[in-house]
XYZ file of C-alpha atoms in Angstrom:
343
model
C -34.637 -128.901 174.854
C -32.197 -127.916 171.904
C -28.885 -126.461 172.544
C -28.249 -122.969 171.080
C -25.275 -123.043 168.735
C -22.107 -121.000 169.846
C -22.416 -117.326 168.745
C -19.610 -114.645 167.641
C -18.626 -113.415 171.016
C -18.605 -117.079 172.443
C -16.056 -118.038 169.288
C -13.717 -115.692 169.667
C -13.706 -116.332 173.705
C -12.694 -119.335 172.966
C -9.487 -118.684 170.441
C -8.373 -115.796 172.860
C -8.083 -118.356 175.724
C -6.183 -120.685 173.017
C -3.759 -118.097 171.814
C -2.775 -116.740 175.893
C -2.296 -120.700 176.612
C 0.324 -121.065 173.327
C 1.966 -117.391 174.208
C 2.455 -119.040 178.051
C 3.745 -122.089 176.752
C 6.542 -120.445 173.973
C 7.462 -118.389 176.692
C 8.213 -121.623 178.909
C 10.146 -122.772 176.581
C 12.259 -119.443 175.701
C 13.131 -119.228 179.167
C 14.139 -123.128 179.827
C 16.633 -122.442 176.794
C 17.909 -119.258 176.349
C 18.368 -117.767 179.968
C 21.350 -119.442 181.555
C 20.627 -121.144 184.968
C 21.154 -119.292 188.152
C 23.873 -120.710 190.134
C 24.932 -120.419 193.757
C 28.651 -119.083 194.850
C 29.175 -122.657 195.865
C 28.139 -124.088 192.541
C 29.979 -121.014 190.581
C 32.919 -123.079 188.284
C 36.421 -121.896 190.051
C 38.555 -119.784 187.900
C 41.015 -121.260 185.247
C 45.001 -121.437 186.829
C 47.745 -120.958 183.955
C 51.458 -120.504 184.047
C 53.117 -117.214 182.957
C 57.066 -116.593 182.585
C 59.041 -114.613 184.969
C 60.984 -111.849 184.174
C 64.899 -111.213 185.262
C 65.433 -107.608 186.210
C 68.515 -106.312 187.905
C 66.719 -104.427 191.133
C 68.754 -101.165 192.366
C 65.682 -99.738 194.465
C 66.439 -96.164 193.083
C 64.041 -94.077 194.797
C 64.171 -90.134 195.924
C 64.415 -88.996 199.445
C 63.521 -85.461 200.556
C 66.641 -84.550 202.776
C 67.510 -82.297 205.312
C 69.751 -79.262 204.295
C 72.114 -77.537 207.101
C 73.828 -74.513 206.292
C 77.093 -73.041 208.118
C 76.752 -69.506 209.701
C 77.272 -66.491 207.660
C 79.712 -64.113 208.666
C 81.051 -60.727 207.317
C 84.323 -60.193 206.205
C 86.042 -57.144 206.935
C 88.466 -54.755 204.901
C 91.684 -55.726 206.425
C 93.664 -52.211 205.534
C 92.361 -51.521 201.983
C 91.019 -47.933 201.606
C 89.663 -45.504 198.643
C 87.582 -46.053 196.281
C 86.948 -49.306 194.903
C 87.509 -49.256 190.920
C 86.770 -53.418 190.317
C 85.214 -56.040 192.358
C 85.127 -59.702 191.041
C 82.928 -60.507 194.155
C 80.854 -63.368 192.830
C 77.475 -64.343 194.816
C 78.040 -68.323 195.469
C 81.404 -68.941 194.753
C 84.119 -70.037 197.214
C 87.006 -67.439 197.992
C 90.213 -69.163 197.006
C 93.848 -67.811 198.773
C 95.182 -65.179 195.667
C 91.993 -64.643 194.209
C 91.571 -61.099 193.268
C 88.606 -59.669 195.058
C 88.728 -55.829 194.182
C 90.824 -53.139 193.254
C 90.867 -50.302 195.648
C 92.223 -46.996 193.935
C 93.544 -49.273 190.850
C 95.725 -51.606 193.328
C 94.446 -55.625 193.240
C 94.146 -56.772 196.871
C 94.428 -60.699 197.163
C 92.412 -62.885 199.293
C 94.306 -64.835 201.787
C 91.931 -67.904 203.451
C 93.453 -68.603 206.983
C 92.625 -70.170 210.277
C 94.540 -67.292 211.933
C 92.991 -63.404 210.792
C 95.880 -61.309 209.370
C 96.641 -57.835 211.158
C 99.211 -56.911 210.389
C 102.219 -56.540 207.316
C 103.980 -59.601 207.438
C 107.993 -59.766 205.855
C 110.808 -61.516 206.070
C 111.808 -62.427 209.876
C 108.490 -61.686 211.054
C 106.839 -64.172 213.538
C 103.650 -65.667 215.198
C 100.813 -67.341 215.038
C 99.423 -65.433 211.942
C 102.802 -66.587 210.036
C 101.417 -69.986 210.687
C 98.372 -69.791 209.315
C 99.408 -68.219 206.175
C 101.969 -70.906 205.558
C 99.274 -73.557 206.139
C 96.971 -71.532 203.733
C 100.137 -71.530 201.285
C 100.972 -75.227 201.565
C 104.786 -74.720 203.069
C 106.512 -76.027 206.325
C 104.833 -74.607 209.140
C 108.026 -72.901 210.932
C 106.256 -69.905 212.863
C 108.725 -67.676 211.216
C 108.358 -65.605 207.418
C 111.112 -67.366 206.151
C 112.467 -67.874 202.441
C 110.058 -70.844 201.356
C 107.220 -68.654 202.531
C 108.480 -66.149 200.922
C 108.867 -67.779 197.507
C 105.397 -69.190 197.826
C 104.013 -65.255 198.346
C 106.056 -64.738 195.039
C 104.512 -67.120 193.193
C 100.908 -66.539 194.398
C 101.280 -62.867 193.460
C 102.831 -63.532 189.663
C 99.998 -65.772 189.277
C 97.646 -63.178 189.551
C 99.668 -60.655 187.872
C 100.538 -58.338 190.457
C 103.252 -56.997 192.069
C 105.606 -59.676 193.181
C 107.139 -58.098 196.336
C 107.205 -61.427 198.031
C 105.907 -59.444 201.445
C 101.831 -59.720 202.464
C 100.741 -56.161 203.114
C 97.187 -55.470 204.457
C 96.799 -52.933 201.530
C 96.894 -55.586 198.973
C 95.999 -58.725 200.744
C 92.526 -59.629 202.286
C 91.850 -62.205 205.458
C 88.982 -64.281 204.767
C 88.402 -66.962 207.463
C 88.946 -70.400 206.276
C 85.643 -72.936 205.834
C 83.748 -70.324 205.857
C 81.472 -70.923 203.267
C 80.437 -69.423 199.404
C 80.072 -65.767 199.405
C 76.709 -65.324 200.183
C 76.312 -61.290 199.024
C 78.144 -58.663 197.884
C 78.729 -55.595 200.361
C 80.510 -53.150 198.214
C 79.623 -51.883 194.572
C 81.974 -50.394 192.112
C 82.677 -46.492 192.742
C 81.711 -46.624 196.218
C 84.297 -45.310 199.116
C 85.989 -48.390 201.085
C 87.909 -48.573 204.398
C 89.417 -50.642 207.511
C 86.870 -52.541 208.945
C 83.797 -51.867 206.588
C 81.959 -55.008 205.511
C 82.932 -56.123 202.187
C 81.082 -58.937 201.827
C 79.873 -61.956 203.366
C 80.237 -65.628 203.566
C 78.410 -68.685 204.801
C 74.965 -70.018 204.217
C 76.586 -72.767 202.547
C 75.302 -76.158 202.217
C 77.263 -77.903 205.582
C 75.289 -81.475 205.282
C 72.847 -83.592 204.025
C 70.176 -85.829 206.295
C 68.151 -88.518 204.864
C 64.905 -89.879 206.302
C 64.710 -93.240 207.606
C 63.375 -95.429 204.941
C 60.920 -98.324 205.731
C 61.010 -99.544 202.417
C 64.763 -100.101 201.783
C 66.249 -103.325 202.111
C 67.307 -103.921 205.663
C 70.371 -105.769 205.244
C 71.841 -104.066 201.604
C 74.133 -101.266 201.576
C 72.993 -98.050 199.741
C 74.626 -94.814 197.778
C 73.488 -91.345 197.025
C 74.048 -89.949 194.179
C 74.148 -86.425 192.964
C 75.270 -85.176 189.479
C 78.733 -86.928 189.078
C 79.391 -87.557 192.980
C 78.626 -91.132 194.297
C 79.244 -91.410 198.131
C 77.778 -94.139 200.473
C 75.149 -93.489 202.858
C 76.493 -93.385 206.169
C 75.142 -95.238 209.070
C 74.014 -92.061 211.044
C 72.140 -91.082 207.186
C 73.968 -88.214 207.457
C 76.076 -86.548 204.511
C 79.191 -84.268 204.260
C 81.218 -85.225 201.547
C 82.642 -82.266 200.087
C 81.937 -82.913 196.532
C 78.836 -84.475 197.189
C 77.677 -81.350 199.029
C 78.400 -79.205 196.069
C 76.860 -80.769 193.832
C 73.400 -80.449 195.331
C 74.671 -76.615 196.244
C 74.558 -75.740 192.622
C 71.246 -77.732 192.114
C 67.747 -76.280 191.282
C 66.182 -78.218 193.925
C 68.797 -76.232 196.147
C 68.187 -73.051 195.114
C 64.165 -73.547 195.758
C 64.719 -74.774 199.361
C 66.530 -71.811 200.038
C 64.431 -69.157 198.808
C 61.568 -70.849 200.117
C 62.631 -73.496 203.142
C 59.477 -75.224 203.345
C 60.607 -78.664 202.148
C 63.835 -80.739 202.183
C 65.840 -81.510 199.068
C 65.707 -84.736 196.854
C 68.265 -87.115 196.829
C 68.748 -90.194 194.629
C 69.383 -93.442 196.415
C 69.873 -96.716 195.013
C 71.701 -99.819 196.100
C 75.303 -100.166 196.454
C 74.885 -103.820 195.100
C 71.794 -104.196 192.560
C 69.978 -107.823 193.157
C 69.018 -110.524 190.388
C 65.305 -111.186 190.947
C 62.015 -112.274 189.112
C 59.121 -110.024 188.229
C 56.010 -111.863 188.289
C 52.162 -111.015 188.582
C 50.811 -109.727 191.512
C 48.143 -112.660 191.577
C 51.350 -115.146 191.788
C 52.627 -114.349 195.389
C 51.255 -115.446 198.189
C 51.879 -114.034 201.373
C 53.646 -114.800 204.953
C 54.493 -112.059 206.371
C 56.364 -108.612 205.762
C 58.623 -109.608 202.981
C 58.226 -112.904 202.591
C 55.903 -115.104 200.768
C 56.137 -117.893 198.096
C 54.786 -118.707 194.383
C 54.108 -121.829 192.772
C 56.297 -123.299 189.975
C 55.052 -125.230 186.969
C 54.758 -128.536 189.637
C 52.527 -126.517 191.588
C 55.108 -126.597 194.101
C 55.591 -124.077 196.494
C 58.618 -121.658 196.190
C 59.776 -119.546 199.255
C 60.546 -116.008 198.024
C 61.688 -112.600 199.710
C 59.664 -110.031 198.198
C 61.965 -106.716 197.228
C 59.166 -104.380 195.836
C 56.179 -103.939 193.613
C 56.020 -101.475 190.715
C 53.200 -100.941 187.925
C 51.525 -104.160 188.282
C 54.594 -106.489 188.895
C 56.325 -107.671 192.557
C 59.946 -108.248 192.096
C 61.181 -111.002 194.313
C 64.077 -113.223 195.372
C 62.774 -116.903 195.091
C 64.748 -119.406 196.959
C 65.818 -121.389 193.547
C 65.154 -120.488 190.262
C 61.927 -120.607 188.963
C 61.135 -120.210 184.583
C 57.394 -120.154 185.105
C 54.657 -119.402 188.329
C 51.105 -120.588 188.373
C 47.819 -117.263 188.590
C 46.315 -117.372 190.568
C 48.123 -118.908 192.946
C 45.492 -118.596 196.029
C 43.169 -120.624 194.047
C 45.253 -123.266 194.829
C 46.941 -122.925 198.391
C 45.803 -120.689 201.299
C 48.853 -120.256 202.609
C 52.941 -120.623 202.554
C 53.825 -124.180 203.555
């Protein structure tokens, strides 16, 4: 029996099966080359350590603090004997009442603020005496004697010529004005130019004024470092109780934007700079260079690979700023890679 020779179909069969086998093989081969190897997190290469210089930064720890304002009570001051119609008023809406001020002119005559402890009621002259003499020769700066004697008398003098006025050396309650003393800024004006005025009519009032200054306790400041606040051109230590009431401290943050917000709208305290009394030399390094202890504490590794206790101050865009227990020119990143922990 003869064999039949191959045919067409049979042929091309048989170079179909030849080409799939070469594809499978190339493909072997692409894959054996080309595609990395697949390796386990135990077999993955550990990343490359290097060194990277420290930086020296004096660190004040300026930061803001939203304080608490309190404000003294308002009260109104009366016309002390003044009456008619007032022609001038140079009542100002924040500002303090000085003694001889001018505050308005009543029928053309000036009438004088006098601040005292002690409210003036009547017309005081020469021999009169009391307790009211006393507190108009403390508001005048001269021996407090209890009587209206010549050095009081020459101090009236010289308060009226100052304000150009009559200098009669006598305090009359037509021409002088009681304001209580630490009162406070004038907080409005109760009388308007033209209108009638008279004994014991409200002329104005005072207080509202800024009277201290809380801070928040501050987790993040340095336990054991002194700190100042700081508020236009006034510097004053924080106290220990975080409260403030320096004078010119106070009025500086009274004249302040931030001031004038909280008290139209009282919703939030107002900010106050703090920084350190003392700023502290330390080293900014990498976040990836500190390892930690606990709290503030930690330590890096220097170019040995030694391990360097430090006291970690703060971190800021991407840098911790630290106190390292001896200098240090260089850390290692990442520093975990190489110790677990702190010795």
């Amino acid at each position: 029996m003869h064999e039949q020779p191959a045919g067409p179909v049979s042929e091309r069969l048989r170079w179909a099966a030849i080409v799939a086998i070469a594809a499978l093989a190339i493909g072997v081969l692409v894959g054996v080359f080309l595609v990395p190897p697949v390796l386990t997190p135990s077999a993955a290469p550990a990343p490359a350590t290097r060194l990277v210089p420290t930086t020296e930064r004096s660190f004040d720890d300026a930061h803001k603090l939203s304080a608490t304002p309190a404000l003294t009570d308002s009260r109104q001051v009366l016309a002390s004997g003044a009456s008619g119609l007032v022609s001038a008023s140079w009542c100002e809406v924040g500002a303090d009442v000085a003694t001889g001020a001018p505050l308005l002119s009543v029928n053309g005559v000036v009438v004088l603020a006098l601040v005292s402890d002690v409210p003036l009621w009547r017309d005081l002259t020469t021999g009169t005496a009391g307790p009211d003499v006393e507190g108009v020769q403390r508001a005048l700066g001269v021996p407090v004697t209890g009587k209206y004697d010549r050095a009081t008398v020459a101090a009236v003098i010289a308060l009226q010529k100052a304000a150009s006025v009559t200098a009669s050396g006598r305090l009359t309650l037509d021409r002088v004005q009681w304001v209580p003393a630490s009162a406070g800024p004038v907080a409005s004006c109760d009388v308007a130019v033209g209108t009638p005025v008279g004994p014991g009519q409200a002329l104005f009032t005072v207080g509202g004024g800024l009277a201290s200054l809380t801070l928040p306790a501050s987790s993040s400041e340095l336990p054991d470092r002194a700190y100042v606040a700081g508020a236009g051109d006034a510097v004053v230590p924080v106290p220990e109780d975080r409260t403030i009431t320096d004078p010119a401290f106070l009025a500086e943050v009274a004249s302040s934007y931030d001031f004038a917000v909280w008290k139209r709208e009282q919703a939030d305290g107002v900010p106050v700079q703090l920084r350190l009394a003392e700023p502290v030399d330390s080293l900014g390094v990498p976040p990836a260079a500190v390892v930690l202890a606990d709290g503030d504490s930690g330590c890096v590794l220097d170019a040995d690979r030694t391990p360097v206790p430090v006291r970690i101050l703060a971190s800021e865009l991407g840098t911790v700023y630290l106190v390292p227990e001896h200098p240090v020119a260089k850390v290692l990143i990442p520093a975990s890679e190489v110790i677990a922990a702190c010795p």
